[in-house]
Tab-separated table of C-alpha atoms and ligand atoms in Angstrom:
chain	number	residue	atom	x	y	z
A	498	MET	CA	5.736	14.941	17.578
A	499	ASP	CA	9.425	15.243	17.988
A	500	LEU	CA	11.018	11.950	17.016
A	501	LYS	CA	12.958	12.015	20.235
A	502	ASP	CA	9.672	11.864	22.120
A	503	SER	CA	8.516	8.921	20.042
A	504	SER	CA	8.066	5.384	21.633
A	505	ALA	CA	7.291	3.410	18.441
A	506	ILE	CA	6.125	-0.065	17.405
A	507	VAL	CA	7.007	-1.046	13.860
A	508	THR	CA	5.267	-4.153	12.459
A	509	GLY	CA	7.183	-6.290	9.946
A	510	GLY	CA	10.452	-4.652	11.030
A	511	GLY	CA	12.680	-7.513	10.125
A	512	SER	CA	12.880	-6.762	6.384
A	513	GLY	CA	12.533	-4.114	3.665
A	514	MET	CA	11.008	-0.850	4.669
A	515	GLY	CA	10.129	-1.872	8.228
A	516	ARG	CA	13.776	-2.645	8.867
A	517	CYS	CA	14.716	0.732	7.498
A	518	PHE	CA	12.059	2.504	9.710
A	519	VAL	CA	13.371	0.713	12.812
A	520	GLU	CA	16.937	1.832	11.923
A	521	GLN	CA	15.905	5.499	11.186
A	522	LEU	CA	13.744	5.793	14.315
A	523	ALA	CA	16.562	4.502	16.469
A	524	LYS	CA	19.082	6.813	14.853
A	525	ALA	CA	16.626	9.781	15.364
A	526	GLY	CA	16.623	9.146	19.147
A	527	ALA	CA	13.155	7.420	19.299
A	528	ARG	CA	12.605	4.287	21.419
A	529	VAL	CA	11.753	1.446	19.115
A	530	PHE	CA	10.147	-2.029	19.432
A	531	PHE	CA	9.223	-4.079	16.511
A	532	CYS	CA	7.680	-7.515	15.416
A	533	ASP	CA	8.128	-9.855	12.556
A	534	VAL	CA	7.113	-13.399	11.690
A	535	ASN	CA	10.699	-14.261	10.346
A	536	PRO	CA	12.990	-15.253	13.286
A	537	GLU	CA	16.260	-14.739	11.339
A	538	ALA	CA	15.173	-11.335	10.088
A	539	LEU	CA	13.973	-10.521	13.638
A	540	ALA	CA	17.347	-11.443	15.070
A	541	ALA	CA	19.331	-9.593	12.444
A	542	THR	CA	17.441	-6.346	13.010
A	543	CYS	CA	17.813	-6.561	16.772
A	544	LEU	CA	21.596	-7.152	16.376
A	545	ASP	CA	22.335	-4.560	13.661
A	546	PHE	CA	20.453	-1.646	15.341
A	547	GLY	CA	20.518	-2.500	18.963
A	548	VAL	CA	16.745	-2.674	19.382
A	549	GLN	CA	14.294	-5.087	20.829
A	550	GLY	CA	11.612	-7.024	18.955
A	551	THR	CA	9.377	-10.102	19.216
A	552	LEU	CA	8.009	-12.795	16.993
A	553	ALA	CA	4.363	-11.818	16.402
A	554	ASP	CA	1.818	-12.335	13.575
A	555	VAL	CA	-0.239	-9.091	13.214
A	556	SER	CA	-3.212	-11.108	12.008
A	557	LYS	CA	-3.606	-12.847	15.278
A	558	GLU	CA	-5.399	-11.059	18.184
A	559	GLU	CA	-3.417	-12.733	20.923
A	560	ASP	CA	-0.022	-11.916	19.253
A	561	VAL	CA	-0.959	-8.228	18.854
A	562	ALA	CA	-1.944	-7.948	22.576
A	563	ARG	CA	1.326	-9.606	23.587
A	564	LEU	CA	3.294	-7.337	21.110
A	565	PHE	CA	2.004	-4.261	22.855
A	566	ASP	CA	2.496	-5.729	26.332
A	567	GLU	CA	6.107	-6.576	25.493
A	568	ALA	CA	6.702	-3.259	23.809
A	569	GLU	CA	5.362	-1.308	26.812
A	570	ALA	CA	7.557	-3.338	29.213
A	571	ALA	CA	10.627	-2.675	26.987
A	572	ILE	CA	10.142	0.989	25.997
A	573	GLY	CA	7.241	2.496	27.990
A	574	PRO	CA	3.889	3.645	26.752
A	575	ILE	CA	3.554	3.542	22.951
A	576	ASN	CA	2.709	6.839	21.227
A	577	THR	CA	3.750	5.898	17.669
A	578	LEU	CA	2.576	2.956	15.498
A	579	VAL	CA	3.931	2.085	12.155
A	580	ASN	CA	1.536	-0.504	10.612
A	581	ASN	CA	3.935	-1.890	8.069
A	582	ALA	CA	3.760	-5.618	7.887
A	583	GLY	CA	2.312	-6.850	4.573
A	584	ILE	CA	2.465	-9.725	2.077
A	585	LEU	CA	1.665	-10.368	-1.611
A	586	ARG	CA	-0.166	-13.358	-3.010
A	587	ASP	CA	-0.893	-12.147	-6.487
A	588	GLY	CA	-2.974	-13.827	-9.119
A	589	LEU	CA	-5.642	-12.907	-11.744
A	590	LEU	CA	-9.310	-13.216	-10.705
A	591	VAL	CA	-9.628	-15.890	-13.407
A	592	LYS	CA	-7.070	-17.324	-15.833
A	593	LYS	CA	-7.703	-19.546	-18.864
A	594	ASP	CA	-4.946	-22.112	-19.589
A	595	ARG	CA	-4.078	-21.676	-23.316
A	596	SER	CA	-3.488	-25.376	-23.878
A	597	THR	CA	-6.160	-27.057	-21.783
A	598	GLY	CA	-8.811	-24.365	-21.797
A	599	GLU	CA	-9.204	-24.798	-18.091
A	600	VAL	CA	-10.296	-21.649	-16.232
A	601	ARG	CA	-8.900	-21.192	-12.829
A	602	GLY	CA	-9.815	-18.600	-10.210
A	603	LEU	CA	-7.817	-16.807	-7.532
A	604	SER	CA	-7.956	-19.065	-4.535
A	605	LYS	CA	-9.860	-18.116	-1.451
A	606	ALA	CA	-6.701	-19.047	0.455
A	607	LYS	CA	-4.691	-16.298	-1.228
A	608	TRP	CA	-7.556	-13.862	-0.767
A	609	ASP	CA	-7.780	-14.658	2.975
A	610	ALA	CA	-4.103	-14.581	3.620
A	611	VAL	CA	-3.592	-11.102	2.140
A	612	LEU	CA	-6.738	-9.572	3.785
A	613	ALA	CA	-5.687	-11.127	7.118
A	614	VAL	CA	-2.143	-9.632	7.167
A	615	ASN	CA	-2.720	-6.376	5.192
A	616	LEU	CA	-6.133	-5.269	6.544
A	617	THR	CA	-7.046	-7.258	9.641
A	618	GLY	CA	-3.505	-6.834	10.972
A	619	PRO	CA	-3.469	-3.088	10.792
A	620	PHE	CA	-6.986	-3.015	12.273
A	621	LEU	CA	-6.012	-5.181	15.283
A	622	CYS	CA	-2.742	-3.096	15.895
A	623	MET	CA	-4.629	0.151	15.415
A	624	ARG	CA	-7.374	-0.938	17.935
A	625	GLU	CA	-4.782	-2.051	20.445
A	626	PHE	CA	-2.869	1.202	20.003
A	627	ALA	CA	-5.920	3.418	20.281
A	628	THR	CA	-7.337	1.525	23.203
A	629	ARG	CA	-4.174	2.051	25.257
A	630	ALA	CA	-3.757	5.627	24.155
A	631	VAL	CA	-7.276	6.544	25.081
A	632	GLN	CA	-7.205	4.584	28.415
A	633	THR	CA	-4.102	6.383	29.549
A	634	GLU	CA	-4.884	9.741	27.959
A	635	LEU	CA	-1.531	9.556	26.347
A	636	ARG	CA	-1.206	12.460	23.783
A	637	PRO	CA	0.050	13.217	21.336
A	638	ALA	CA	-0.036	9.904	19.517
A	639	VAL	CA	0.332	9.051	15.858
A	640	ALA	CA	-0.200	6.008	13.601
A	641	VAL	CA	1.036	5.454	10.121
A	642	ASN	CA	-0.531	2.843	7.799
A	643	MET	CA	1.278	1.506	4.877
A	644	SER	CA	-0.976	1.446	1.869
A	645	SER	CA	0.161	1.169	-1.723
A	646	ILE	CA	-0.128	2.637	-5.131
A	647	SER	CA	-1.943	-0.693	-5.904
A	648	ARG	CA	-4.959	0.594	-4.010
A	649	ALA	CA	-6.156	2.139	-7.280
A	650	GLY	CA	-6.609	-1.357	-8.742
A	651	ASN	CA	-3.451	-2.968	-9.857
A	652	TYR	CA	-3.590	-5.861	-12.368
A	653	GLY	CA	-3.441	-9.255	-10.731
A	654	GLN	CA	-3.882	-7.932	-7.139
A	655	SER	CA	-7.647	-8.316	-6.275
A	656	ASN	CA	-6.660	-9.261	-2.706
A	657	TYR	CA	-3.818	-6.713	-2.233
A	658	ALA	CA	-5.608	-3.740	-3.848
A	659	ALA	CA	-8.761	-4.330	-1.752
A	660	ALA	CA	-6.715	-4.542	1.500
A	661	LYS	CA	-4.688	-1.405	0.696
A	662	ALA	CA	-7.799	0.602	-0.465
A	663	GLY	CA	-9.602	-0.511	2.703
A	664	LEU	CA	-6.682	0.637	4.807
A	665	VAL	CA	-6.915	4.130	3.263
A	666	ALA	CA	-10.644	4.321	3.963
A	667	ASP	CA	-9.947	3.290	7.590
A	668	THR	CA	-7.121	5.849	7.853
A	669	VAL	CA	-9.616	8.604	7.103
A	670	LEU	CA	-12.226	7.392	9.505
A	671	TRP	CA	-9.935	6.497	12.296
A	672	ALA	CA	-8.436	9.958	12.000
A	673	LYS	CA	-11.932	11.355	12.451
A	674	GLU	CA	-12.863	9.150	15.374
A	675	LEU	CA	-9.631	9.462	17.251
A	676	ALA	CA	-8.877	13.232	16.823
A	677	ARG	CA	-10.777	13.997	20.052
A	678	TYR	CA	-8.345	11.767	21.966
A	679	GLY	CA	-5.271	13.557	20.473
A	680	VAL	CA	-4.425	10.599	18.077
A	681	ARG	CA	-3.473	11.330	14.459
A	682	VAL	CA	-3.656	8.755	11.725
A	683	GLY	CA	-1.879	8.973	8.343
A	684	ALA	CA	-1.142	6.661	5.457
A	685	ILE	CA	1.629	6.326	2.920
A	686	ALA	CA	1.037	4.881	-0.619
A	687	PRO	CA	4.430	3.872	-1.867
A	688	GLY	CA	4.989	3.018	-5.668
A	689	PHE	CA	7.576	0.286	-6.363
A	690	ILE	CA	10.216	0.232	-3.799
A	691	ALA	CA	13.477	-1.723	-3.625
A	692	THR	CA	12.730	-4.315	-1.035
A	693	PRO	CA	12.768	-8.110	-0.786
A	694	MET	CA	8.919	-7.948	-1.603
A	695	VAL	CA	9.659	-6.383	-4.971
A	696	ALA	CA	12.926	-8.409	-5.526
A	697	GLY	CA	10.548	-11.491	-5.644
A	698	MET	CA	8.765	-10.132	-8.734
A	699	PRO	CA	9.806	-11.751	-12.081
A	700	ALA	CA	12.371	-9.625	-13.997
A	701	ALA	CA	10.005	-8.981	-16.842
A	702	ALA	CA	7.188	-7.888	-14.558
A	703	LEU	CA	9.618	-5.555	-12.693
A	704	GLU	CA	10.711	-3.986	-16.015
A	705	GLN	CA	7.101	-3.513	-17.010
A	706	ALA	CA	6.353	-1.895	-13.638
A	707	ILE	CA	9.230	0.549	-13.818
A	708	ALA	CA	8.759	1.610	-17.507
A	709	PRO	CA	5.822	4.010	-16.858
A	710	VAL	CA	7.388	5.540	-13.712
A	711	PRO	CA	8.305	9.146	-14.683
A	712	LEU	CA	11.481	8.990	-12.524
A	713	LYS	CA	12.403	5.653	-14.196
A	714	ARG	CA	13.577	3.825	-11.107
A	715	LEU	CA	12.435	2.007	-8.003
A	716	GLY	CA	12.054	4.096	-4.843
A	717	GLN	CA	14.335	3.506	-1.864
A	718	PRO	CA	13.149	2.575	1.716
A	719	GLU	CA	14.851	5.731	2.967
A	720	GLU	CA	12.627	7.796	0.687
A	721	ILE	CA	9.556	6.243	2.337
A	722	TRP	CA	11.037	6.916	5.692
A	723	GLN	CA	10.996	10.654	4.780
A	724	ALA	CA	7.246	10.351	4.602
A	725	ILE	CA	7.038	8.552	7.907
A	726	ARG	CA	9.052	11.365	9.460
A	727	PHE	CA	6.760	14.017	8.015
A	728	ILE	CA	3.606	12.321	9.281
A	729	VAL	CA	5.092	11.770	12.773
A	730	GLU	CA	6.370	15.372	13.011
A	731	CYS	CA	3.599	17.376	11.360
A	732	GLU	CA	0.902	17.969	14.064
A	733	TYR	CA	-1.575	19.285	11.446
A	734	PHE	CA	-1.526	16.067	9.345
A	735	THR	CA	-4.237	13.510	9.821
A	736	GLY	CA	-6.633	11.397	7.781
A	737	ARG	CA	-4.699	11.710	4.526
A	738	VAL	CA	-2.420	9.710	2.338
A	739	VAL	CA	1.198	10.701	1.273
A	740	GLU	CA	1.903	9.261	-2.208
A	741	VAL	CA	5.622	8.480	-2.751
A	742	ASP	CA	5.670	6.775	-6.117
A	743	GLY	CA	8.092	8.577	-8.513
A	744	GLY	CA	5.005	10.184	-10.202
A	745	LEU	CA	3.525	6.843	-11.355
A	746	ARG	CA	-0.201	6.585	-12.011
A	747	LEU	CA	-1.785	3.095	-12.487
B	1448	NAP	P1	8.971	-7.087	2.919
B	1448	NAP	O1	10.401	-6.718	2.462
B	1448	NAP	O2	8.392	-8.307	2.482
B	1448	NAP	O3	8.923	-6.937	4.540
B	1448	NAP	C1	7.764	-7.187	5.242
B	1448	NAP	C2	8.154	-7.890	6.547
B	1448	NAP	O4	6.871	-8.186	7.229
B	1448	NAP	C3	8.813	-9.174	6.333
B	1448	NAP	O5	9.886	-9.451	7.209
B	1448	NAP	C4	7.614	-10.252	6.528
B	1448	NAP	O6	8.113	-11.452	6.895
B	1448	NAP	C5	6.869	-9.489	7.627
B	1448	NAP	N1	5.532	-10.054	7.856
B	1448	NAP	C6	4.828	-10.785	6.926
B	1448	NAP	N2	3.623	-11.118	7.435
B	1448	NAP	C7	3.585	-10.698	8.713
B	1448	NAP	C8	2.690	-10.758	9.730
B	1448	NAP	N3	1.570	-11.472	9.664
B	1448	NAP	N4	3.074	-10.271	11.002
B	1448	NAP	C9	4.222	-9.560	11.138
B	1448	NAP	N5	5.126	-9.488	10.167
B	1448	NAP	C10	4.847	-9.975	9.050
B	1448	NAP	O7	7.889	-5.862	2.527
B	1448	NAP	P2	8.187	-4.325	2.110
B	1448	NAP	O8	8.375	-4.278	0.694
B	1448	NAP	O9	9.271	-3.748	2.999
B	1448	NAP	O10	6.694	-3.773	2.405
B	1448	NAP	C11	6.413	-3.138	3.617
B	1448	NAP	C12	5.010	-2.585	3.514
B	1448	NAP	O11	4.931	-1.712	2.446
B	1448	NAP	C13	3.923	-3.725	3.210
B	1448	NAP	O12	2.720	-3.307	3.861
B	1448	NAP	C14	3.741	-3.544	1.695
B	1448	NAP	O13	2.453	-4.006	1.298
B	1448	NAP	C15	3.915	-2.031	1.526
B	1448	NAP	N6	4.239	-1.642	0.177
B	1448	NAP	C16	5.421	-2.157	-0.406
B	1448	NAP	C17	5.791	-1.711	-1.705
B	1448	NAP	C18	7.039	-2.119	-2.382
B	1448	NAP	O14	7.228	-1.838	-3.561
B	1448	NAP	N7	7.945	-2.880	-1.708
B	1448	NAP	C19	4.978	-0.833	-2.317
B	1448	NAP	C20	3.834	-0.421	-1.788
B	1448	NAP	C21	3.499	-0.771	-0.471
B	1448	NAP	P3	8.309	-12.622	5.748
B	1448	NAP	O15	9.509	-12.072	4.955
B	1448	NAP	O16	8.581	-13.929	6.445
B	1448	NAP	O17	7.036	-12.605	5.003
């Protein structure tokens, strides 16, 4: 699909990579609408790039339906979805306190929060996107799911790794199910990218994360945008993951 023909929703467009995707889509001539849960970030992206967005939580069914209604009213039928919103709530499965001997497990609240935003959210958005595309026989259409290098089983990320691995499995099967309707589905698995999500990591953990990266640096959001652009534009790409990780293997 030519980016000029794209009418795109970006989830989590207020910050980090999502903000970059909104900017680049708008620059490339696409019509863009986005959502976020952070009102300040939402307002800043709207102001900075002259685009429209709404407060919506991708893990809530009613918010997702409203997001698509508002987006369609603002920019017309949606033929591109960037399933980007995500959160981290890291923790070891169990951890023993050295002084007290107490063993604590990863809380179910952390598990549920990450699965809700990072897996249920993309499912709800994809279902809404596909329902509307199939109903209106809109084609071509394309969705991009943000997975992660962590899907291979990153230390301290039981919840996040499960969600990101699940999203890749669903990318493959959604691509199979939706091909007959002219809908393509791709995924991107970034390594460590310079965004507020990574800025929140302790310095020592960040240093440890970068050390084994062959290219010895964090990736930039613009380098992940290049993968989005490829997936949107290449009509023979579906059901696969583009890995953009500086060569890192976990
Ligand atoms: P980010 O800087 O934290 O931006 C994510 C944005 O999504 C934030 O504005 C966040 O708001 C918003 N958001 C959180 N929960 C939401 C929800 N339920 N509904 C709608 N919006 C929500 O993250 P990022 O680093 O750009 O990451 C973007 C995506 O790439 C995520 O899916 C992430 O898992 C994935 N990823 C990131 C990296 C990396 O190294 N950065 C690597 C691999 C994959 P708040 O700030 O209020 O939470």
